[in-house]
Amino acid sequence: MCGIVGYIGHKDATPVLISALKKLEYRGYDSAGIAVLGDDDIIVRKAKGALKFLEKKIADETIKGSLGIGHTRWATHGEPSDINAHPHTNVSGSIAVVHNGIIENYMELKSWLQSQGIVFRSQTDTEVIAHLVNYFYEQSPDIFAAVIKAIHKLEGSYALGVICKDFPDRLVAARKDSPLIVGLGKGENFIASDVPAVLEYTRDVYFLDQKELAVLYDDHVDLFTEDGERVIKKPYHVDWDISSAEKGGYAHFMLKEIYEQPKALTDTLRPRLVKKYGVNADITFDEVTFDDSWKNAERVVITACGTAYHAGAVAKYVFEKLARIPVVVDFASEFRYRDPILTKKDIFIVISQSGETADTLAAMRLAKQAGSHIIAITNCVGSTVSREADDVIYTWAGPEIAVASTKAYTTQLMCLCLLALKTAFLRGTVKDAEYKALLDELERIPQKAQAILDNQAAIQKFASRNFNKEKVFYIGRQYDSATSLECALKLKEVSYMHSEAFAAGELKHGPIALIDKNTLVVATATKKDLFDKLISNIVEVKSRGAATLVITQDNEGSFGDSADEVIVIPDTEEVFTSMLSIIPAQLFAYYCAVQRGNDPDKPRNLAKSVTVE
């Protein structure tokens, strides 16, 4: 959600800023802009719409300067427009600001600034910051001190980049609740919302912690607390290949990332398997200390948003089946606004692909205040959730650029299955032989995922015949019902087709009233003892004119006489089925989006990392 970049060094800033912003397009945006300090003034250029419109606007002019900031905006205050686009400046244009987040007390600050004679140009909360920094700067002409005084007045979330005409040798950055990294180059330094923006130039970065500031010069970077005290930390070296953040010959990042799932699943699984004498013997998480609290836990609580929540919904069945422990799964956005009952005997798990999801962070902090031990599952090393949790389990999925999560979801499931199996072993709810057999089967999941991808043609053809359906319903039972939630989300995210998911047994309790010839019903059927129930559901909807698709492990043709199309996936243990059954649904969503002329990498109105409520 929004993208921030900044540069100070020996190069022309404009091409660096534009290149870095392109690396952040996946975050979602509706306008873009840059501010570059030239010989005498800060030059600001902004444009509504895609980054290409900004490039077109500046194509015929030369913007010289080696200090600048850039931004891709996802509108929260004020409509998408050139005026509301970032950067924003003070009245004289001598200070420019880019901002990611939401300033909750901006109306109060705006009213006060207007009483001081300040005239606002935009409808945004960000413009308040530019004028507030200027207010303190006029009292004492030190841009760093002015930024510190300003952020103490701000309530809400922010990642900031600030430049000042009077200080051409520095760039000031700050963060609270919104992600911001500092890239360390040779004779040049950078700020960005995410690592891919700077990988072309450096692999050494600082992850700014909560309420930290950075002052960047061309030859060094100073870090500070919000009170101006110096901070010393070691930079993090990014060791994944920049090519993994490029399309690599695929038409879209989403398709590339769907096809990367076998490798991502392997990378997530292998470091956690300890082998003795060539045989799987145990699961190990170097990041987690398994003490008696795991053995004696009375409940698992999982909180997350969106796709991560759906992984938690599946994990509920896995934990309860294997570890025989009650599980509560809650939307983080709901959890934070009620008075949840938590005890020290809970295992509290938060899941966030980016590690920066605002509602999930708020829920985690609430649980921590209650004394819960927090285990975080995330894909981003150095993210806020990874730093604030007591223990962190990384999904080694590599960078996920497409807005709609695919490999993040399946690797989250892999971590959750491993964690559930480890918990079951510690609690003695699985026998040694069953434990080994399940571990052996987990090792086969990546190759079974590859087998599905090798036979994707049937899904592509089915999408070409059904991409124009008015309604798509996903149904299933048990694990399959939970998986259907993610199936429906993927389709609506990228194809804009209306899709819903519900437990198949609920079909007669209302949803069947919507079934007609313009409806597609997709049934996920991996629980063999419930096949007959699903067949009845399929017959019911077909008799009312719906087209039907079944995604199943059945090799005996149980659904051949009832469904229009059957996609058979490799057989596996029922607790692991969701890692496989989701893949045909991901492909279906992708191909529907392409057939409908949509860009599946950047769906409208959505952002990759939801860092505001």
Coordinates of C-alpha atoms in Angstrom, one line a residue:
M1 CA 0.0 0.0 0.0
C2 CA 1.8 3.1 -1.3
G3 CA 5.4 3.1 -2.2
I4 CA 8.1 5.4 -0.9
V5 CA 11.6 5.8 -2.4
G6 CA 14.4 8.3 -1.8
Y7 CA 17.9 8.9 -3.1
I8 CA 21.0 10.9 -2.3
G9 CA 24.3 10.3 -4.0
H10 CA 26.3 11.0 -7.1
K11 CA 23.8 10.1 -9.8
D12 CA 20.8 12.0 -11.3
A13 CA 18.1 11.2 -8.8
T14 CA 15.2 11.2 -11.3
P15 CA 15.9 8.0 -13.2
V16 CA 16.8 6.3 -9.9
L17 CA 13.5 7.3 -8.4
I18 CA 11.5 6.2 -11.4
S19 CA 13.3 2.8 -11.6
A20 CA 12.8 2.2 -7.9
L21 CA 9.1 3.2 -8.0
K22 CA 8.6 0.6 -10.8
K23 CA 9.8 -2.1 -8.4
L24 CA 7.1 -1.0 -6.0
E25 CA 4.2 -1.0 -8.4
Y26 CA 3.0 -4.3 -7.0
R27 CA 2.0 -2.6 -3.8
G28 CA -1.0 -0.9 -5.5
Y29 CA -1.4 2.8 -6.3
D30 CA -3.5 5.3 -8.2
S31 CA -1.0 8.2 -8.7
A32 CA 2.7 8.8 -8.6
G33 CA 5.1 11.7 -8.1
I34 CA 8.7 12.8 -7.5
A35 CA 10.5 15.8 -5.9
V36 CA 14.1 16.5 -6.8
L37 CA 16.3 19.2 -5.4
G38 CA 17.7 21.1 -8.4
D39 CA 20.3 24.0 -8.3
D40 CA 17.9 26.4 -6.5
D41 CA 14.5 24.8 -6.0
I42 CA 12.7 21.6 -5.3
I43 CA 11.1 20.5 -8.5
V44 CA 7.9 18.5 -8.0
R45 CA 6.1 16.5 -10.7
K46 CA 3.0 14.4 -10.1
A47 CA 0.4 12.5 -12.2
K48 CA -2.8 10.6 -11.6
G49 CA -2.8 7.0 -12.8
A50 CA 0.0 4.6 -13.7
L51 CA 3.6 5.5 -13.4
K52 CA 3.8 5.7 -17.2
F53 CA 1.8 9.0 -17.1
L54 CA 4.4 10.5 -14.7
E55 CA 7.2 9.3 -17.1
K56 CA 5.3 10.9 -20.0
K57 CA 4.9 14.2 -18.1
I58 CA 8.7 14.5 -17.4
A59 CA 9.9 13.0 -20.7
D60 CA 10.5 16.4 -22.4
E61 CA 12.3 18.1 -19.5
T62 CA 15.6 17.7 -17.8
I63 CA 15.3 17.5 -14.0
K64 CA 18.8 17.7 -12.7
G65 CA 19.6 16.9 -9.0
S66 CA 21.2 14.2 -6.9
L67 CA 18.7 14.4 -4.0
G68 CA 15.1 13.4 -4.4
I69 CA 12.1 11.5 -3.1
G70 CA 9.3 9.6 -4.9
H71 CA 5.9 8.0 -4.2
T72 CA 3.2 5.8 -5.5
R73 CA -0.1 6.7 -3.7
W74 CA -3.1 4.5 -2.8
A75 CA -5.8 7.0 -2.0
T76 CA -7.1 7.2 1.6
H77 CA -7.8 10.9 2.0
G78 CA -9.0 12.7 -1.1
E79 CA -9.7 11.2 -4.5
P80 CA -6.9 10.1 -6.9
S81 CA -5.7 13.3 -8.6
D82 CA -2.6 15.2 -9.6
I83 CA -3.1 17.6 -6.7
N84 CA -3.6 14.8 -4.1
A85 CA -0.6 12.8 -5.3
H86 CA 2.6 12.9 -3.3
P87 CA 5.1 14.6 -2.8
H88 CA 3.5 17.4 -0.8
T89 CA 5.3 20.7 0.1
N90 CA 5.0 23.6 2.4
V91 CA 3.6 26.9 1.0
S92 CA 7.0 28.1 -0.3
G93 CA 7.9 24.7 -1.8
S94 CA 11.2 24.6 0.2
I95 CA 10.3 21.4 2.0
A96 CA 8.9 18.2 0.4
V97 CA 7.4 15.2 2.0
V98 CA 6.3 11.7 1.0
H99 CA 4.2 9.6 3.4
N100 CA 2.8 6.1 3.7
G101 CA 0.2 5.6 6.4
I102 CA -2.7 7.5 7.9
I103 CA -2.5 10.5 10.3
E104 CA -5.5 10.0 12.5
N105 CA -5.4 13.5 14.0
Y106 CA -4.9 15.4 10.7
M107 CA -8.1 17.3 10.9
E108 CA -7.2 18.7 14.3
L109 CA -3.7 19.6 13.0
K110 CA -5.1 21.0 9.8
S111 CA -7.5 23.3 11.6
W112 CA -4.7 24.6 13.9
L113 CA -2.4 25.2 10.9
Q114 CA -5.2 27.0 9.0
S115 CA -5.6 29.3 12.1
Q116 CA -1.9 30.1 11.6
G117 CA -2.7 31.3 8.1
I118 CA -1.7 28.2 6.2
V119 CA -3.6 27.6 2.9
F120 CA -4.0 23.9 1.9
R121 CA -3.9 22.8 -1.7
S122 CA -4.9 19.1 -1.3
Q123 CA -7.5 17.0 0.5
T124 CA -4.8 14.7 2.0
D125 CA -3.6 14.1 5.5
T126 CA 0.0 14.1 4.3
E127 CA 0.0 17.8 3.4
V128 CA -0.4 18.5 7.2
I129 CA 3.0 16.9 7.7
A130 CA 4.7 19.3 5.2
H131 CA 3.2 22.4 6.9
L132 CA 3.9 21.0 10.4
V133 CA 7.6 20.4 9.6
N134 CA 7.8 23.9 8.1
Y135 CA 6.2 25.4 11.3
F136 CA 8.9 24.0 13.5
Y137 CA 11.6 24.7 10.9
E138 CA 10.7 28.4 10.9
Q139 CA 11.2 28.4 14.7
S140 CA 14.7 26.8 14.4
P141 CA 16.2 26.2 10.9
D142 CA 17.3 22.5 11.5
I143 CA 15.4 20.1 9.3
F144 CA 16.1 17.1 11.4
A145 CA 15.0 18.8 14.6
A146 CA 11.9 20.0 12.8
V147 CA 11.0 16.5 11.7
I148 CA 11.4 15.2 15.2
K149 CA 9.1 17.9 16.7
A150 CA 6.6 17.2 13.9
I151 CA 6.3 13.5 14.4
H152 CA 5.7 14.0 18.1
K153 CA 2.5 15.8 17.1
L154 CA 1.3 13.0 14.8
E155 CA -1.1 10.3 15.8
G156 CA -1.5 7.3 13.5
S157 CA 1.0 5.6 11.2
Y158 CA 3.7 6.9 9.0
A159 CA 6.7 6.2 6.9
L160 CA 8.3 9.5 5.9
G161 CA 10.9 10.9 3.5
V162 CA 11.7 14.6 3.8
I163 CA 14.0 16.9 1.9
C164 CA 14.7 20.6 2.4
K165 CA 16.0 23.2 0.0
D166 CA 18.4 24.5 2.6
F167 CA 19.9 21.1 3.3
P168 CA 21.0 19.7 0.0
D169 CA 23.3 17.2 1.6
R170 CA 20.8 15.1 3.5
L171 CA 17.5 13.2 3.4
V172 CA 15.5 12.6 6.6
A173 CA 13.4 9.5 7.0
A174 CA 11.1 8.3 9.9
R175 CA 8.7 5.4 10.5
K176 CA 5.9 4.3 12.9
D177 CA 3.7 1.3 12.0
S178 CA 4.5 1.6 8.2
P179 CA 7.6 -0.2 6.8
L180 CA 10.7 1.7 5.7
I181 CA 14.2 0.4 4.8
V182 CA 17.4 2.3 4.2
G183 CA 19.7 1.0 1.4
L184 CA 23.4 1.5 1.9
G185 CA 25.4 2.1 -1.3
K186 CA 28.9 3.4 -2.1
G187 CA 28.7 7.2 -2.4
E188 CA 24.9 6.9 -2.4
N189 CA 22.1 5.9 -0.1
F190 CA 18.4 5.1 -0.5
I191 CA 15.1 4.8 1.3
A192 CA 12.3 2.6 0.2
S193 CA 9.1 0.8 1.4
D194 CA 10.5 -2.6 0.4
V195 CA 13.8 -4.3 -0.5
P196 CA 13.1 -4.9 -4.3
A197 CA 13.3 -1.1 -4.9
V198 CA 17.0 -0.9 -4.0
L199 CA 18.3 -4.3 -5.1
E200 CA 19.6 -2.9 -8.4
Y201 CA 21.9 -0.7 -6.3
T202 CA 22.7 -2.4 -3.1
R203 CA 22.1 -5.5 -1.0
D204 CA 22.9 -4.0 2.4
V205 CA 20.0 -2.5 4.2
Y206 CA 18.8 -1.2 7.6
F207 CA 15.2 -2.1 8.6
L208 CA 14.0 0.9 10.5
D209 CA 12.4 -0.1 13.8
Q210 CA 9.3 1.4 15.3
K211 CA 9.7 5.2 15.9
E212 CA 13.2 5.3 14.5
L213 CA 14.6 8.0 12.2
A214 CA 17.4 8.0 9.7
V215 CA 19.4 10.9 8.2
L216 CA 21.0 9.9 4.9
Y217 CA 24.1 11.6 3.4
D218 CA 25.8 10.5 0.3
D219 CA 28.7 8.8 2.3
H220 CA 27.0 7.6 5.5
V221 CA 23.7 7.1 7.3
D222 CA 22.9 8.1 10.9
L223 CA 20.1 6.4 12.9
F224 CA 18.2 7.9 15.8
T225 CA 15.3 7.3 18.2
E226 CA 12.3 9.6 18.1
D227 CA 14.0 11.6 20.8
G228 CA 17.1 12.1 18.8
E229 CA 19.3 9.6 20.5
R230 CA 21.8 7.7 18.3
V231 CA 21.1 4.1 17.4
I232 CA 23.8 1.6 16.4
K233 CA 22.8 -1.5 14.5
K234 CA 24.3 -3.8 11.9
P235 CA 23.0 -3.7 8.4
Y236 CA 21.2 -6.8 7.0
H237 CA 22.6 -8.4 3.8
V238 CA 20.0 -9.5 1.3
D239 CA 21.1 -12.7 -0.2
W240 CA 18.2 -13.6 -2.6
D241 CA 18.7 -13.1 -6.3
I242 CA 17.3 -10.0 -7.9
S243 CA 16.1 -12.2 -10.8
S244 CA 13.5 -13.6 -8.4
A245 CA 11.9 -10.2 -8.3
E246 CA 11.7 -10.1 -12.1
K247 CA 9.2 -11.9 -14.4
G248 CA 11.8 -14.3 -15.9
G249 CA 9.9 -14.9 -19.1
Y250 CA 6.4 -15.3 -17.6
A251 CA 3.6 -13.0 -18.8
H252 CA 2.8 -11.9 -15.3
F253 CA 4.3 -12.2 -11.8
M254 CA 1.2 -14.0 -10.6
L255 CA 1.7 -16.9 -13.0
K256 CA 5.5 -17.0 -12.2
E257 CA 4.7 -17.1 -8.5
I258 CA 2.1 -19.9 -9.0
Y259 CA 4.8 -21.9 -10.8
E260 CA 7.4 -21.1 -8.1
Q261 CA 5.4 -23.0 -5.5
P262 CA 7.1 -26.3 -5.7
K263 CA 10.5 -24.6 -5.0
A264 CA 9.0 -22.3 -2.3
L265 CA 7.4 -25.3 -0.5
T266 CA 10.7 -27.2 -0.7
D267 CA 12.7 -24.2 0.6
T268 CA 10.2 -23.8 3.5
L269 CA 10.2 -27.5 4.4
R270 CA 13.7 -28.8 4.0
P271 CA 15.5 -26.6 6.7
R272 CA 12.9 -27.8 9.2
L273 CA 13.5 -31.6 8.7
V274 CA 16.2 -33.2 10.8
K275 CA 17.3 -36.6 9.4
K276 CA 19.0 -39.4 11.2
Y277 CA 20.5 -42.3 9.3
G278 CA 18.8 -41.0 6.1
V279 CA 15.3 -41.2 7.7
N280 CA 13.1 -38.3 8.6
A281 CA 13.3 -38.2 12.4
D282 CA 12.0 -34.8 13.6
I283 CA 10.8 -31.3 12.9
T284 CA 13.0 -28.5 14.0
F285 CA 12.4 -24.7 14.1
D286 CA 15.6 -22.9 14.9
E287 CA 13.4 -19.8 15.5
V288 CA 11.1 -21.4 18.2
T289 CA 11.9 -22.8 21.6
F290 CA 9.6 -25.8 22.3
D291 CA 9.3 -25.9 26.1
D292 CA 6.6 -27.4 28.3
S293 CA 4.2 -24.6 27.4
W294 CA 3.6 -26.4 24.0
K295 CA 2.9 -29.7 25.7
N296 CA 0.6 -28.1 28.3
A297 CA -1.1 -25.6 26.1
E298 CA -4.9 -25.6 26.3
R299 CA -5.7 -23.7 23.1
V300 CA -4.3 -22.3 19.9
V301 CA -5.4 -18.8 18.9
I302 CA -4.7 -17.7 15.3
T303 CA -5.2 -14.2 14.0
A304 CA -4.6 -12.8 10.5
C305 CA -6.3 -11.0 7.6
G306 CA -7.2 -12.0 4.0
T307 CA -5.3 -14.8 2.5
A308 CA -3.3 -15.4 5.8
Y309 CA -6.6 -15.7 7.6
H310 CA -7.6 -18.4 5.2
A311 CA -4.4 -20.3 5.9
G312 CA -5.4 -20.1 9.6
A313 CA -8.8 -21.4 8.8
V314 CA -7.3 -24.5 7.3
A315 CA -4.8 -24.8 10.1
K316 CA -7.7 -25.1 12.6
Y317 CA -8.6 -28.5 11.1
V318 CA -4.9 -29.6 11.0
F319 CA -4.2 -28.7 14.7
E320 CA -7.4 -30.2 16.0
K321 CA -6.9 -33.4 13.9
L322 CA -3.3 -34.0 14.8
A323 CA -2.7 -32.3 18.1
R324 CA -6.2 -32.7 19.6
I325 CA -6.2 -29.1 20.8
P326 CA -9.0 -26.5 20.4
V327 CA -8.3 -23.7 17.9
V328 CA -9.8 -20.3 17.6
V329 CA -9.3 -18.4 14.3
D330 CA -10.1 -14.7 14.2
F331 CA -9.9 -11.8 11.8
A332 CA -7.2 -9.5 13.2
S333 CA -9.4 -6.5 12.2
E334 CA -12.2 -7.9 14.5
F335 CA -9.9 -9.2 17.3
R336 CA -8.5 -5.8 18.1
Y337 CA -11.8 -4.2 18.7
R338 CA -13.3 -6.7 21.2
D339 CA -12.2 -7.8 24.6
P340 CA -10.7 -11.2 23.8
I341 CA -10.2 -13.9 26.4
L342 CA -6.5 -14.9 26.5
T343 CA -4.5 -16.9 28.9
K344 CA -0.8 -17.8 29.4
K345 CA -1.7 -21.4 28.3
D346 CA -2.6 -20.2 24.8
I347 CA -0.4 -20.7 21.8
F348 CA -0.9 -17.4 20.0
I349 CA -0.1 -17.4 16.2
V350 CA -0.1 -14.4 13.9
I351 CA 0.3 -14.7 10.2
S352 CA 1.2 -11.9 7.8
Q353 CA 2.9 -12.3 4.4
S354 CA 4.5 -8.8 4.6
G355 CA 4.9 -8.7 8.3
E356 CA 3.5 -5.2 8.2
T357 CA -0.3 -5.7 8.1
A358 CA -1.7 -3.0 10.4
D359 CA -4.6 -4.9 11.9
T360 CA -2.5 -8.0 12.5
L361 CA 0.2 -5.9 14.3
A362 CA -2.4 -4.3 16.4
A363 CA -3.9 -7.7 17.4
M364 CA -0.4 -9.0 18.2
R365 CA 0.4 -6.1 20.4
L366 CA -3.0 -6.5 22.2
A367 CA -2.2 -10.2 22.8
K368 CA 1.3 -9.4 24.0
Q369 CA -0.1 -6.9 26.6
A370 CA -2.2 -9.8 27.9
G371 CA 0.9 -11.9 28.4
S372 CA 0.5 -14.2 25.5
H373 CA 3.6 -15.8 23.9
I374 CA 3.5 -14.7 20.2
I375 CA 4.6 -16.9 17.3
A376 CA 4.7 -15.1 14.0
I377 CA 4.6 -16.6 10.5
T378 CA 5.9 -14.2 7.8
N379 CA 7.7 -14.1 4.6
C380 CA 9.7 -10.9 5.3
V381 CA 12.9 -10.9 7.3
G382 CA 13.3 -7.7 9.3
S383 CA 9.5 -6.9 9.1
T384 CA 7.8 -5.4 12.1
V385 CA 6.0 -8.6 13.0
S386 CA 9.2 -10.6 12.9
R387 CA 10.9 -8.1 15.3
E388 CA 8.1 -7.8 17.8
A389 CA 7.0 -11.4 18.1
D390 CA 8.6 -13.7 20.7
D391 CA 9.3 -16.3 18.0
V392 CA 9.2 -16.1 14.2
I393 CA 8.8 -18.7 11.6
Y394 CA 9.8 -17.6 8.1
T395 CA 8.1 -18.9 4.9
W396 CA 11.0 -19.0 2.5
A397 CA 8.9 -18.1 -0.4
G398 CA 11.1 -15.4 -1.8
P399 CA 9.7 -12.1 -3.0
E400 CA 6.1 -12.2 -3.9
I401 CA 5.4 -9.3 -6.3
A402 CA 1.8 -9.9 -7.5
V403 CA -0.8 -8.3 -5.3
A404 CA -2.8 -11.6 -5.0
S405 CA -0.9 -14.0 -2.8
T406 CA -0.2 -17.5 -4.1
K407 CA 3.1 -19.0 -2.9
A408 CA 2.8 -17.0 0.3
Y409 CA -0.4 -18.9 1.1
T410 CA 0.9 -22.4 0.4
T411 CA 4.2 -21.8 2.3
Q412 CA 2.1 -20.5 5.2
L413 CA 0.2 -23.7 5.1
M414 CA 3.5 -25.7 5.1
C415 CA 4.7 -23.9 8.2
L416 CA 1.4 -24.4 9.9
C417 CA 1.3 -28.1 9.1
L418 CA 4.8 -28.5 10.4
L419 CA 3.9 -26.6 13.5
A420 CA 0.8 -28.6 14.1
L421 CA 2.7 -31.9 13.6
K422 CA 5.4 -30.8 15.9
T423 CA 2.8 -29.9 18.5
A424 CA 1.1 -33.2 18.1
F425 CA 4.5 -35.0 18.6
L426 CA 5.2 -33.0 21.8
R427 CA 1.7 -33.8 23.2
G428 CA 1.9 -37.4 22.3
T429 CA -1.2 -37.4 20.1
V430 CA 0.5 -39.0 17.1
K431 CA 2.4 -42.3 17.3
D432 CA 6.0 -42.5 16.1
A433 CA 5.0 -44.5 13.0
E434 CA 2.3 -42.0 12.0
Y435 CA 4.7 -39.1 12.7
K436 CA 7.3 -40.5 10.3
A437 CA 4.7 -41.4 7.7
L438 CA 3.3 -37.8 7.8
L439 CA 6.8 -36.3 7.5
D440 CA 7.5 -38.6 4.5
E441 CA 4.3 -37.4 2.9
L442 CA 5.2 -33.8 3.5
E443 CA 8.4 -34.2 1.6
R444 CA 6.4 -35.4 -1.4
I445 CA 4.1 -32.3 -1.4
P446 CA 6.4 -30.1 -3.6
Q447 CA 6.6 -32.8 -6.4
K448 CA 2.9 -33.3 -6.3
A449 CA 2.4 -29.6 -6.6
Q450 CA 4.7 -29.7 -9.7
A451 CA 2.6 -32.5 -11.1
I452 CA -0.5 -30.2 -11.0
L453 CA 1.3 -27.4 -12.7
D454 CA 2.6 -29.8 -15.4
N455 CA -1.1 -30.6 -16.3
Q456 CA -2.6 -27.1 -16.2
A457 CA -4.0 -27.2 -19.7
A458 CA -7.4 -28.5 -18.6
I459 CA -7.8 -25.6 -16.2
Q460 CA -6.8 -23.1 -18.8
K461 CA -9.4 -24.5 -21.2
F462 CA -12.1 -24.6 -18.6
A463 CA -11.4 -20.9 -17.8
S464 CA -11.7 -20.0 -21.5
R465 CA -15.3 -21.4 -21.4
N466 CA -16.4 -20.0 -18.0
F467 CA -14.6 -16.6 -17.6
N468 CA -17.9 -14.7 -18.3
K469 CA -20.1 -16.3 -15.6
E470 CA -22.0 -13.8 -13.5
K471 CA -21.6 -15.8 -10.2
V472 CA -19.1 -18.4 -9.0
F473 CA -19.7 -20.4 -5.8
Y474 CA -17.0 -22.5 -4.2
I475 CA -18.2 -25.2 -1.9
G476 CA -16.5 -27.9 0.1
R477 CA -16.6 -29.7 3.5
Q478 CA -14.1 -29.7 6.4
Y479 CA -10.6 -28.8 5.0
D480 CA -12.2 -28.2 1.6
S481 CA -14.6 -25.6 3.0
A482 CA -11.7 -23.6 4.5
T483 CA -9.8 -23.9 1.2
S484 CA -12.8 -22.6 -0.7
L485 CA -12.5 -19.3 1.1
E486 CA -9.1 -18.7 -0.5
C487 CA -10.4 -20.0 -3.9
A488 CA -13.1 -17.4 -3.9
L489 CA -10.8 -14.6 -2.8
K490 CA -8.3 -15.3 -5.6
L491 CA -11.0 -15.2 -8.3
K492 CA -12.6 -12.0 -7.1
E493 CA -9.2 -10.3 -6.5
V494 CA -7.9 -10.6 -10.0
S495 CA -10.9 -11.4 -12.3
Y496 CA -13.5 -9.1 -10.6
M497 CA -16.0 -11.9 -11.0
H498 CA -18.5 -12.2 -8.1
S499 CA -17.5 -15.2 -6.1
E500 CA -18.4 -16.6 -2.7
A501 CA -17.4 -19.6 -0.6
F502 CA -19.4 -21.6 1.9
A503 CA -19.7 -25.0 3.5
A504 CA -21.4 -27.3 1.0
G505 CA -23.9 -28.4 3.7
E506 CA -25.1 -24.8 3.9
L507 CA -26.2 -24.8 0.2
K508 CA -29.8 -25.6 1.0
H509 CA -29.9 -22.9 3.8
G510 CA -30.1 -20.0 1.4
P511 CA -27.4 -19.9 -1.3
I512 CA -29.2 -22.3 -3.6
A513 CA -31.7 -19.5 -4.3
L514 CA -29.0 -17.8 -6.3
I515 CA -28.2 -20.8 -8.6
D516 CA -29.1 -20.4 -12.3
K517 CA -27.6 -20.9 -15.7
N518 CA -25.2 -17.9 -15.2
T519 CA -23.6 -19.6 -12.2
L520 CA -20.5 -21.8 -11.9
V521 CA -20.2 -24.0 -8.8
V522 CA -16.7 -25.3 -8.0
A523 CA -16.6 -28.1 -5.5
T524 CA -13.3 -29.1 -3.8
A525 CA -13.6 -32.7 -2.8
T526 CA -10.6 -34.3 -1.1
K527 CA -12.3 -36.0 1.9
K528 CA -13.2 -39.4 0.6
D529 CA -15.8 -40.3 3.2
L530 CA -17.8 -37.2 2.1
F531 CA -17.8 -37.8 -1.7
D532 CA -21.4 -38.9 -1.7
K533 CA -22.4 -35.7 0.1
L534 CA -20.6 -33.6 -2.5
I535 CA -22.2 -35.5 -5.4
S536 CA -25.6 -34.7 -4.0
N537 CA -24.7 -31.0 -3.9
I538 CA -23.4 -31.1 -7.5
V539 CA -26.6 -32.8 -8.7
E540 CA -28.7 -30.1 -6.9
V541 CA -27.0 -27.2 -8.6
K542 CA -26.8 -28.8 -12.0
S543 CA -30.5 -29.4 -12.0
R544 CA -30.9 -25.7 -11.6
G545 CA -28.7 -24.9 -14.6
A546 CA -25.3 -24.3 -13.0
A547 CA -22.0 -25.3 -14.6
T548 CA -19.8 -27.4 -12.3
L549 CA -16.2 -28.1 -11.7
V550 CA -14.8 -30.6 -9.2
I551 CA -11.2 -30.5 -7.9
T552 CA -10.6 -33.8 -6.3
Q553 CA -8.1 -36.5 -5.4
D554 CA -10.5 -39.2 -6.6
N555 CA -9.0 -41.5 -9.3
E556 CA -12.0 -43.8 -9.5
G557 CA -14.4 -41.5 -11.5
S558 CA -16.8 -40.9 -8.6
F559 CA -17.7 -37.4 -10.0
G560 CA -17.5 -38.2 -13.8
D561 CA -21.3 -38.6 -14.2
S562 CA -22.3 -35.6 -12.2
A563 CA -19.8 -32.8 -12.9
D564 CA -19.1 -30.9 -16.2
E565 CA -15.4 -31.0 -15.5
V566 CA -13.2 -32.9 -13.1
I567 CA -9.6 -31.9 -12.2
V568 CA -7.8 -34.7 -10.5
I569 CA -4.9 -33.8 -8.2
P570 CA -2.4 -36.2 -6.6
D571 CA -3.5 -38.1 -3.6
T572 CA -2.1 -37.1 -0.2
E573 CA -3.0 -37.1 3.5
E574 CA -6.2 -35.2 4.2
V575 CA -4.4 -32.7 6.6
F576 CA -2.1 -31.7 3.7
T577 CA -4.7 -31.5 0.9
S578 CA -5.1 -27.7 0.9
M579 CA -1.5 -27.1 -0.3
L580 CA -2.5 -29.0 -3.5
S581 CA -6.2 -28.3 -4.1
I582 CA -5.6 -24.5 -4.0
I583 CA -3.3 -24.6 -7.1
P584 CA -6.0 -25.4 -9.7
A585 CA -8.1 -22.6 -8.2
Q586 CA -5.1 -20.1 -8.4
L587 CA -4.6 -21.1 -12.1
F588 CA -8.3 -20.7 -12.8
A589 CA -8.4 -17.2 -11.3
Y590 CA -5.3 -16.2 -13.2
Y591 CA -6.7 -17.4 -16.6
C592 CA -10.1 -15.8 -16.0
A593 CA -8.4 -12.5 -15.3
V594 CA -6.4 -12.7 -18.5
Q595 CA -9.4 -13.7 -20.5
R596 CA -11.3 -10.7 -19.2
G597 CA -8.4 -8.3 -20.1
N598 CA -7.4 -7.6 -16.5
D599 CA -3.8 -7.2 -15.2
P600 CA -3.6 -10.0 -12.6
D601 CA -0.5 -8.5 -11.0
K602 CA -2.1 -5.2 -10.1
P603 CA -5.8 -5.6 -9.4
R604 CA -7.8 -2.4 -9.0
N605 CA -8.3 -0.9 -5.5
L606 CA -6.0 -3.5 -3.9
A607 CA -2.6 -3.2 -2.3
K608 CA 0.0 -5.8 -1.5
S609 CA 0.8 -4.8 2.0
V610 CA -2.2 -3.3 3.9
T611 CA -0.4 -1.0 6.3
V612 CA -3.5 1.0 7.2
E613 CA -6.9 0.0 8.7

